[in-house]
C-alpha atoms as a PDB file:
ATOM      1  CA  MET A   1     -50.269 -70.821  29.476  1.00  0.00           C
ATOM      2  CA  HIS A   2     -48.144 -67.689  29.025  1.00  0.00           C
ATOM      3  CA  ASP A   3     -50.235 -65.839  31.597  1.00  0.00           C
ATOM      4  CA  ILE A   4     -49.424 -68.523  34.196  1.00  0.00           C
ATOM      5  CA  HIS A   5     -45.819 -69.447  33.403  1.00  0.00           C
ATOM      6  CA  GLY A   6     -44.606 -66.563  31.278  1.00  0.00           C
ATOM      7  CA  THR A   7     -42.963 -66.734  27.853  1.00  0.00           C
ATOM      8  CA  GLU A   8     -40.033 -69.033  27.133  1.00  0.00           C
ATOM      9  CA  LYS A   9     -37.748 -66.078  26.370  1.00  0.00           C
ATOM     10  CA  GLY A  10     -38.858 -64.057  29.379  1.00  0.00           C
ATOM     11  CA  CYS A  11     -38.400 -66.940  31.816  1.00  0.00           C
ATOM     12  CA  TYR A  12     -34.665 -67.073  31.147  1.00  0.00           C
ATOM     13  CA  ASP A  13     -34.346 -63.535  32.459  1.00  0.00           C
ATOM     14  CA  ARG A  14     -36.086 -64.640  35.700  1.00  0.00           C
ATOM     15  CA  LEU A  15     -33.492 -67.331  36.413  1.00  0.00           C
ATOM     16  CA  ARG A  16     -31.339 -64.896  38.392  1.00  0.00           C
ATOM     17  CA  TRP A  17     -34.331 -63.941  40.550  1.00  0.00           C
ATOM     18  CA  TYR A  18     -35.276 -67.598  40.977  1.00  0.00           C
ATOM     19  CA  CYS A  19     -31.783 -68.594  42.172  1.00  0.00           C
ATOM     20  CA  ARG A  20     -31.703 -65.696  44.624  1.00  0.00           C
ATOM     21  CA  VAL A  21     -35.091 -66.649  46.086  1.00  0.00           C
ATOM     22  CA  ILE A  22     -33.996 -70.275  46.501  1.00  0.00           C
ATOM     23  CA  ARG A  23     -30.976 -69.181  48.529  1.00  0.00           C
ATOM     24  CA  GLU A  24     -33.058 -66.774  50.622  1.00  0.00           C
ATOM     25  CA  THR A  25     -35.918 -69.173  51.414  1.00  0.00           C
ATOM     26  CA  ASN A  26     -33.872 -72.386  51.688  1.00  0.00           C
ATOM     27  CA  PRO A  27     -30.773 -71.678  53.807  1.00  0.00           C
ATOM     28  CA  GLY A  28     -27.884 -73.945  52.867  1.00  0.00           C
ATOM     29  CA  SER A  29     -29.086 -74.457  49.293  1.00  0.00           C
ATOM     30  CA  VAL A  30     -26.790 -73.822  46.343  1.00  0.00           C
ATOM     31  CA  ALA A  31     -28.287 -72.171  43.262  1.00  0.00           C
ATOM     32  CA  GLU A  32     -26.076 -70.439  40.751  1.00  0.00           C
ATOM     33  CA  CYS A  33     -26.906 -68.922  37.371  1.00  0.00           C
ATOM     34  CA  GLU A  34     -23.960 -67.690  35.314  1.00  0.00           C
ATOM     35  CA  ILE A  35     -24.732 -65.049  32.681  1.00  0.00           C
ATOM     36  CA  ASP A  36     -22.333 -63.958  29.958  1.00  0.00           C
ATOM     37  CA  PRO A  37     -21.726 -60.211  30.623  1.00  0.00           C
ATOM     38  CA  VAL A  38     -21.295 -59.521  26.902  1.00  0.00           C
ATOM     39  CA  THR A  39     -24.178 -61.481  25.357  1.00  0.00           C
ATOM     40  CA  SER A  40     -26.398 -61.674  28.482  1.00  0.00           C
ATOM     41  CA  LYS A  41     -26.965 -65.339  27.637  1.00  0.00           C
ATOM     42  CA  PHE A  42     -27.069 -68.255  30.083  1.00  0.00           C
ATOM     43  CA  LYS A  43     -23.693 -69.998  30.400  1.00  0.00           C
ATOM     44  CA  TRP A  44     -22.729 -73.591  31.209  1.00  0.00           C
ATOM     45  CA  SER A  45     -19.722 -73.906  33.497  1.00  0.00           C
ATOM     46  CA  LEU A  46     -18.300 -76.997  31.790  1.00  0.00           C
ATOM     47  CA  ILE A  47     -19.485 -78.777  28.658  1.00  0.00           C
ATOM     48  CA  PHE A  48     -17.992 -82.163  27.798  1.00  0.00           C
ATOM     49  CA  LEU A  49     -17.753 -83.182  24.141  1.00  0.00           C
ATOM     50  CA  ASP A  50     -17.227 -86.606  22.610  1.00  0.00           C
ATOM     51  CA  GLU A  51     -17.573 -88.306  19.226  1.00  0.00           C
ATOM     52  CA  PRO A  52     -18.255 -92.050  19.702  1.00  0.00           C
ATOM     53  CA  ARG A  53     -18.154 -94.110  16.512  1.00  0.00           C
ATOM     54  CA  ILE A  54     -21.236 -95.904  15.212  1.00  0.00           C
ATOM     55  CA  LYS A  55     -20.697 -99.615  14.656  1.00  0.00           C
ATOM     56  CA  ASN A  56     -21.897 -99.945  11.064  1.00  0.00           C
ATOM     57  CA  LYS A  57     -20.331-100.025   7.620  1.00  0.00           C
ATOM     58  CA  TYR A  58     -20.854 -96.289   7.110  1.00  0.00           C
ATOM     59  CA  LYS A  59     -18.563 -95.372  10.035  1.00  0.00           C
ATOM     60  CA  ASP A  60     -20.628 -92.365  11.101  1.00  0.00           C
ATOM     61  CA  CYS A  61     -20.202 -90.874  14.551  1.00  0.00           C
ATOM     62  CA  ILE A  62     -22.317 -89.268  17.269  1.00  0.00           C
ATOM     63  CA  LEU A  63     -21.363 -85.771  18.381  1.00  0.00           C
ATOM     64  CA  VAL A  64     -22.541 -85.277  21.956  1.00  0.00           C
ATOM     65  CA  ALA A  65     -22.404 -82.396  24.427  1.00  0.00           C
ATOM     66  CA  VAL A  66     -23.117 -83.226  28.073  1.00  0.00           C
ATOM     67  CA  SER A  67     -22.761 -81.552  31.452  1.00  0.00           C
ATOM     68  CA  ASN A  68     -23.726 -82.009  35.110  1.00  0.00           C
ATOM     69  CA  ASP A  69     -27.028 -80.812  36.495  1.00  0.00           C
ATOM     70  CA  ALA A  70     -27.524 -79.306  39.958  1.00  0.00           C
ATOM     71  CA  ASN A  71     -27.508 -82.788  41.511  1.00  0.00           C
ATOM     72  CA  ASP A  72     -24.237 -83.648  39.751  1.00  0.00           C
ATOM     73  CA  ASP A  73     -26.092 -86.103  37.508  1.00  0.00           C
ATOM     74  CA  LEU A  74     -25.526 -86.596  33.797  1.00  0.00           C
ATOM     75  CA  PHE A  75     -27.357 -84.001  31.678  1.00  0.00           C
ATOM     76  CA  THR A  76     -27.571 -84.309  27.892  1.00  0.00           C
ATOM     77  CA  ILE A  77     -27.339 -80.877  26.275  1.00  0.00           C
ATOM     78  CA  GLY A  78     -27.544 -82.162  22.719  1.00  0.00           C
ATOM     79  CA  TYR A  79     -26.313 -84.740  20.245  1.00  0.00           C
ATOM     80  CA  SER A  80     -26.055 -85.126  16.493  1.00  0.00           C
ATOM     81  CA  ILE A  81     -25.302 -87.993  14.125  1.00  0.00           C
ATOM     82  CA  VAL A  82     -22.804 -86.953  11.438  1.00  0.00           C
ATOM     83  CA  ASP A  83     -20.616 -88.553   8.799  1.00  0.00           C
ATOM     84  CA  ALA A  84     -17.368 -87.192  10.256  1.00  0.00           C
ATOM     85  CA  GLU A  85     -15.921 -85.025  13.012  1.00  0.00           C
ATOM     86  CA  ASN A  86     -14.770 -81.611  11.812  1.00  0.00           C
ATOM     87  CA  ASP A  87     -14.266 -78.111  13.221  1.00  0.00           C
ATOM     88  CA  ALA A  88     -17.591 -77.923  15.114  1.00  0.00           C
ATOM     89  CA  VAL A  89     -15.916 -76.672  18.315  1.00  0.00           C
ATOM     90  CA  GLU A  90     -14.437 -73.604  16.596  1.00  0.00           C
ATOM     91  CA  GLN A  91     -17.722 -72.808  14.837  1.00  0.00           C
ATOM     92  CA  LEU A  92     -20.251 -73.426  17.601  1.00  0.00           C
ATOM     93  CA  PHE A  93     -18.280 -72.463  20.715  1.00  0.00           C
ATOM     94  CA  VAL A  94     -16.694 -69.223  19.574  1.00  0.00           C
ATOM     95  CA  GLY A  95     -14.712 -67.605  22.364  1.00  0.00           C
ATOM     96  CA  SER A  96     -14.920 -70.669  24.618  1.00  0.00           C
ATOM     97  CA  HIS A  97     -11.794 -72.136  26.190  1.00  0.00           C
ATOM     98  CA  HIS A  98     -11.385 -75.635  24.744  1.00  0.00           C
ATOM     99  CA  SER A  99      -9.524 -78.092  26.985  1.00  0.00           C
ATOM    100  CA  TYR A 100      -8.247 -81.548  26.078  1.00  0.00           C
ATOM    101  CA  CYS A 101      -8.809 -84.781  27.989  1.00  0.00           C
ATOM    102  CA  LEU A 102      -5.643 -85.540  29.969  1.00  0.00           C
ATOM    103  CA  ARG A 103      -6.194 -89.315  29.921  1.00  0.00           C
ATOM    104  CA  HIS A 104      -6.154 -89.425  26.116  1.00  0.00           C
ATOM    105  CA  LEU A 105      -3.205 -87.056  26.017  1.00  0.00           C
ATOM    106  CA  VAL A 106      -1.142 -89.291  28.327  1.00  0.00           C
ATOM    107  CA  ASP A 107      -2.028 -92.307  26.164  1.00  0.00           C
ATOM    108  CA  ASN A 108      -0.707 -90.463  23.106  1.00  0.00           C
ATOM    109  CA  PHE A 109       2.428 -89.444  25.015  1.00  0.00           C
ATOM    110  CA  VAL A 110       3.104 -93.105  25.812  1.00  0.00           C
ATOM    111  CA  LYS A 111       2.515 -94.212  22.208  1.00  0.00           C
ATOM    112  CA  ARG A 112       4.391 -91.432  20.413  1.00  0.00           C
ATOM    113  CA  VAL A 113       7.240 -90.681  22.802  1.00  0.00           C
ATOM    114  CA  LEU A 114       7.816 -93.291  25.493  1.00  0.00           C
ATOM    115  CA  ARG A 115       7.836 -96.191  23.038  1.00  0.00           C
ATOM    116  CA  SER A 116      11.001 -94.725  21.558  1.00  0.00           C
ATOM    117  CA  TYR A 117      12.684 -94.994  24.981  1.00  0.00           C
ATOM    118  CA  GLN A 118      12.176 -98.616  25.933  1.00  0.00           C
ATOM    119  CA  LYS A 119      14.351 -98.437  29.046  1.00  0.00           C
ATOM    120  CA  HIS A 120      12.336 -95.628  30.594  1.00  0.00           C
ATOM    121  CA  ASN A 121       9.799 -96.330  33.310  1.00  0.00           C
ATOM    122  CA  LYS A 122       6.408 -95.749  31.652  1.00  0.00           C
ATOM    123  CA  LYS A 123       4.528 -95.318  34.924  1.00  0.00           C
ATOM    124  CA  HIS A 124       7.032 -92.802  36.276  1.00  0.00           C
ATOM    125  CA  TRP A 125       7.151 -90.629  33.162  1.00  0.00           C
ATOM    126  CA  SER A 126       3.384 -90.726  32.742  1.00  0.00           C
ATOM    127  CA  SER A 127       3.208 -89.376  36.291  1.00  0.00           C
ATOM    128  CA  VAL A 128       5.673 -86.598  35.452  1.00  0.00           C
ATOM    129  CA  PHE A 129       3.622 -85.664  32.387  1.00  0.00           C
ATOM    130  CA  LYS A 130       0.520 -85.402  34.567  1.00  0.00           C
ATOM    131  CA  LYS A 131       2.420 -83.032  36.865  1.00  0.00           C
ATOM    132  CA  VAL A 132       2.977 -80.798  33.826  1.00  0.00           C
ATOM    133  CA  ALA A 133      -0.789 -80.650  33.401  1.00  0.00           C
ATOM    134  CA  TYR A 134      -1.891 -80.296  37.021  1.00  0.00           C
ATOM    135  CA  THR A 135       0.530 -77.734  38.438  1.00  0.00           C
ATOM    136  CA  PRO A 136      -0.896 -74.181  38.537  1.00  0.00           C
ATOM    137  CA  SER A 137       2.597 -72.686  38.772  1.00  0.00           C
ATOM    138  CA  LEU A 138       4.265 -71.635  35.517  1.00  0.00           C
ATOM    139  CA  GLN A 139       7.698 -72.175  37.066  1.00  0.00           C
ATOM    140  CA  GLU A 140       6.911 -75.750  38.108  1.00  0.00           C
ATOM    141  CA  HIS A 141       5.236 -76.367  34.749  1.00  0.00           C
ATOM    142  CA  GLU A 142       8.447 -75.433  32.924  1.00  0.00           C
ATOM    143  CA  GLN A 143      10.580 -77.478  35.342  1.00  0.00           C
ATOM    144  CA  HIS A 144       8.563 -80.635  34.661  1.00  0.00           C
ATOM    145  CA  ILE A 145       8.660 -80.068  30.897  1.00  0.00           C
ATOM    146  CA  ASN A 146      12.424 -79.519  30.952  1.00  0.00           C
ATOM    147  CA  ASN A 147      12.795 -82.682  33.020  1.00  0.00           C
ATOM    148  CA  ILE A 148      10.919 -84.658  30.360  1.00  0.00           C
ATOM    149  CA  ILE A 149      12.755 -83.125  27.394  1.00  0.00           C
ATOM    150  CA  ASP A 150      16.184 -83.574  29.010  1.00  0.00           C
ATOM    151  CA  SER A 151      15.468 -87.297  29.360  1.00  0.00           C
ATOM    152  CA  MET A 152      13.521 -87.685  26.093  1.00  0.00           C
ATOM    153  CA  PRO A 153      14.429 -85.080  23.424  1.00  0.00           C
ATOM    154  CA  LEU A 154      11.719 -86.441  21.122  1.00  0.00           C
ATOM    155  CA  ALA A 155       9.130 -85.197  23.607  1.00  0.00           C
ATOM    156  CA  ARG A 156       9.764 -81.569  22.634  1.00  0.00           C
ATOM    157  CA  VAL A 157       7.923 -81.828  19.300  1.00  0.00           C
ATOM    158  CA  PHE A 158       5.044 -83.771  20.855  1.00  0.00           C
ATOM    159  CA  ILE A 159       4.550 -81.205  23.628  1.00  0.00           C
ATOM    160  CA  VAL A 160       4.647 -78.221  21.260  1.00  0.00           C
ATOM    161  CA  GLN A 161       2.213 -79.820  18.802  1.00  0.00           C
ATOM    162  CA  SER A 162      -0.177 -80.837  21.594  1.00  0.00           C
ATOM    163  CA  HIS A 163      -0.956 -77.152  22.400  1.00  0.00           C
ATOM    164  CA  PRO A 164      -0.197 -77.064  26.160  1.00  0.00           C
ATOM    165  CA  GLN A 165      -2.453 -74.024  26.563  1.00  0.00           C
ATOM    166  CA  SER A 166      -5.364 -76.420  26.010  1.00  0.00           C
ATOM    167  CA  TRP A 167      -4.474 -78.904  28.758  1.00  0.00           C
ATOM    168  CA  ALA A 168      -1.938 -77.444  31.222  1.00  0.00           C
ATOM    169  CA  ASN A 169      -3.397 -75.571  34.198  1.00  0.00           C
ATOM    170  CA  ALA A 170      -0.522 -73.076  34.258  1.00  0.00           C
ATOM    171  CA  LEU A 171      -1.306 -71.954  30.693  1.00  0.00           C
ATOM    172  CA  PHE A 172      -5.064 -72.562  30.373  1.00  0.00           C
ATOM    173  CA  LEU A 173      -7.039 -69.324  30.056  1.00  0.00           C
ATOM    174  CA  GLY A 174     -10.346 -70.602  31.448  1.00  0.00           C
ATOM    175  CA  ASP A 175     -11.481 -72.406  34.609  1.00  0.00           C
ATOM    176  CA  ARG A 176     -11.425 -76.212  34.753  1.00  0.00           C
ATOM    177  CA  TRP A 177     -12.326 -76.584  38.440  1.00  0.00           C
ATOM    178  CA  GLY A 178      -9.976 -79.547  38.720  1.00  0.00           C
ATOM    179  CA  VAL A 179     -11.706 -81.503  35.939  1.00  0.00           C
ATOM    180  CA  MET A 180      -8.921 -82.862  33.740  1.00  0.00           C
ATOM    181  CA  ASN A 181     -10.622 -85.793  32.009  1.00  0.00           C
ATOM    182  CA  ASN A 182     -13.626 -86.299  29.750  1.00  0.00           C
ATOM    183  CA  ASN A 183     -15.037 -89.109  31.888  1.00  0.00           C
ATOM    184  CA  ILE A 184     -18.600 -87.744  31.951  1.00  0.00           C
ATOM    185  CA  ALA A 185     -18.816 -87.915  28.143  1.00  0.00           C
ATOM    186  CA  GLU A 186     -17.390 -91.428  28.265  1.00  0.00           C
ATOM    187  CA  CYS A 187     -20.149 -92.326  30.729  1.00  0.00           C
ATOM    188  CA  TRP A 188     -22.756 -90.994  28.302  1.00  0.00           C
ATOM    189  CA  ASN A 189     -21.184 -93.026  25.519  1.00  0.00           C
ATOM    190  CA  ASN A 190     -21.391 -96.190  27.613  1.00  0.00           C
ATOM    191  CA  TRP A 191     -24.938 -95.286  28.666  1.00  0.00           C
ATOM    192  CA  VAL A 192     -26.153 -95.445  25.048  1.00  0.00           C
ATOM    193  CA  LYS A 193     -23.712 -98.145  23.954  1.00  0.00           C
ATOM    194  CA  LEU A 194     -26.443-100.413  22.579  1.00  0.00           C
ATOM    195  CA  ALA A 195     -27.475 -97.666  20.162  1.00  0.00           C
ATOM    196  CA  HIS A 196     -24.108 -97.875  18.362  1.00  0.00           C
ATOM    197  CA  TYR A 197     -25.176-101.149  16.747  1.00  0.00           C
ATOM    198  CA  LEU A 198     -28.710-100.129  15.704  1.00  0.00           C
ATOM    199  CA  PRO A 199     -30.006 -98.765  12.381  1.00  0.00           C
ATOM    200  CA  ILE A 200     -30.233 -94.996  12.313  1.00  0.00           C
ATOM    201  CA  VAL A 201     -33.932 -94.571  13.244  1.00  0.00           C
ATOM    202  CA  ALA A 202     -33.773 -97.173  16.008  1.00  0.00           C
ATOM    203  CA  MET A 203     -30.551 -95.545  17.232  1.00  0.00           C
ATOM    204  CA  VAL A 204     -32.122 -92.110  17.581  1.00  0.00           C
ATOM    205  CA  ASP A 205     -35.207 -93.587  19.257  1.00  0.00           C
ATOM    206  CA  HIS A 206     -33.083 -95.560  21.740  1.00  0.00           C
ATOM    207  CA  ILE A 207     -31.074 -92.462  22.730  1.00  0.00           C
ATOM    208  CA  HIS A 208     -34.272 -90.432  23.017  1.00  0.00           C
ATOM    209  CA  MET A 209     -35.890 -93.024  25.288  1.00  0.00           C
ATOM    210  CA  GLN A 210     -32.780 -93.192  27.474  1.00  0.00           C
ATOM    211  CA  ILE A 211     -32.844 -89.422  27.934  1.00  0.00           C
ATOM    212  CA  MET A 212     -36.571 -89.357  28.647  1.00  0.00           C
ATOM    213  CA  ASN A 213     -36.245 -92.176  31.194  1.00  0.00           C
ATOM    214  CA  ILE A 214     -33.654 -90.304  33.218  1.00  0.00           C
ATOM    215  CA  ILE A 215     -35.715 -87.095  33.069  1.00  0.00           C
ATOM    216  CA  HIS A 216     -38.869 -88.789  34.388  1.00  0.00           C
ATOM    217  CA  ARG A 217     -37.334 -91.203  36.856  1.00  0.00           C
END
């Protein structure tokens, strides 16, 4: 088998050659392989993380990491069933730029800040908060934040504690390619929704079968 296909470790090094040949022999095709210049390891452009809760008395949760494949379809990188969410991101993704889901952040902004200002237009100020996140300009970023704080002084603490460098384009150190929400992980969660109500062995088997079905379809 190794004589025909090569070793598992060696094949990773041939990915760069493989992508180049695809582009050369199939004009118009897109094939990219990103390699970390420091570790020489294969890199994923974006990995989406989520921790859906299991619907049983033990209140465990599923940690899942997903991404998009070359056809922009859902690709399961890995998942784990644990008793609680902890600091897995800091331990397993050392040096990675961790970004927050804007949709959840806006929801928290509405609950923790806007509810204290009943006369304010929730839709308008949610839109202004999104402008803080989307603008690539540091000057515009600060203008939108000042606009919010001038109208709602309580927003200052919320914004500082939310770590803007993890969700605002003007401050984020990595590349988000315009992806501001964790929708793909939410799709995965909905995809295996039935598993949330199953006993542990049946749950793992259901998720496994779902993944295998999409691989072989």
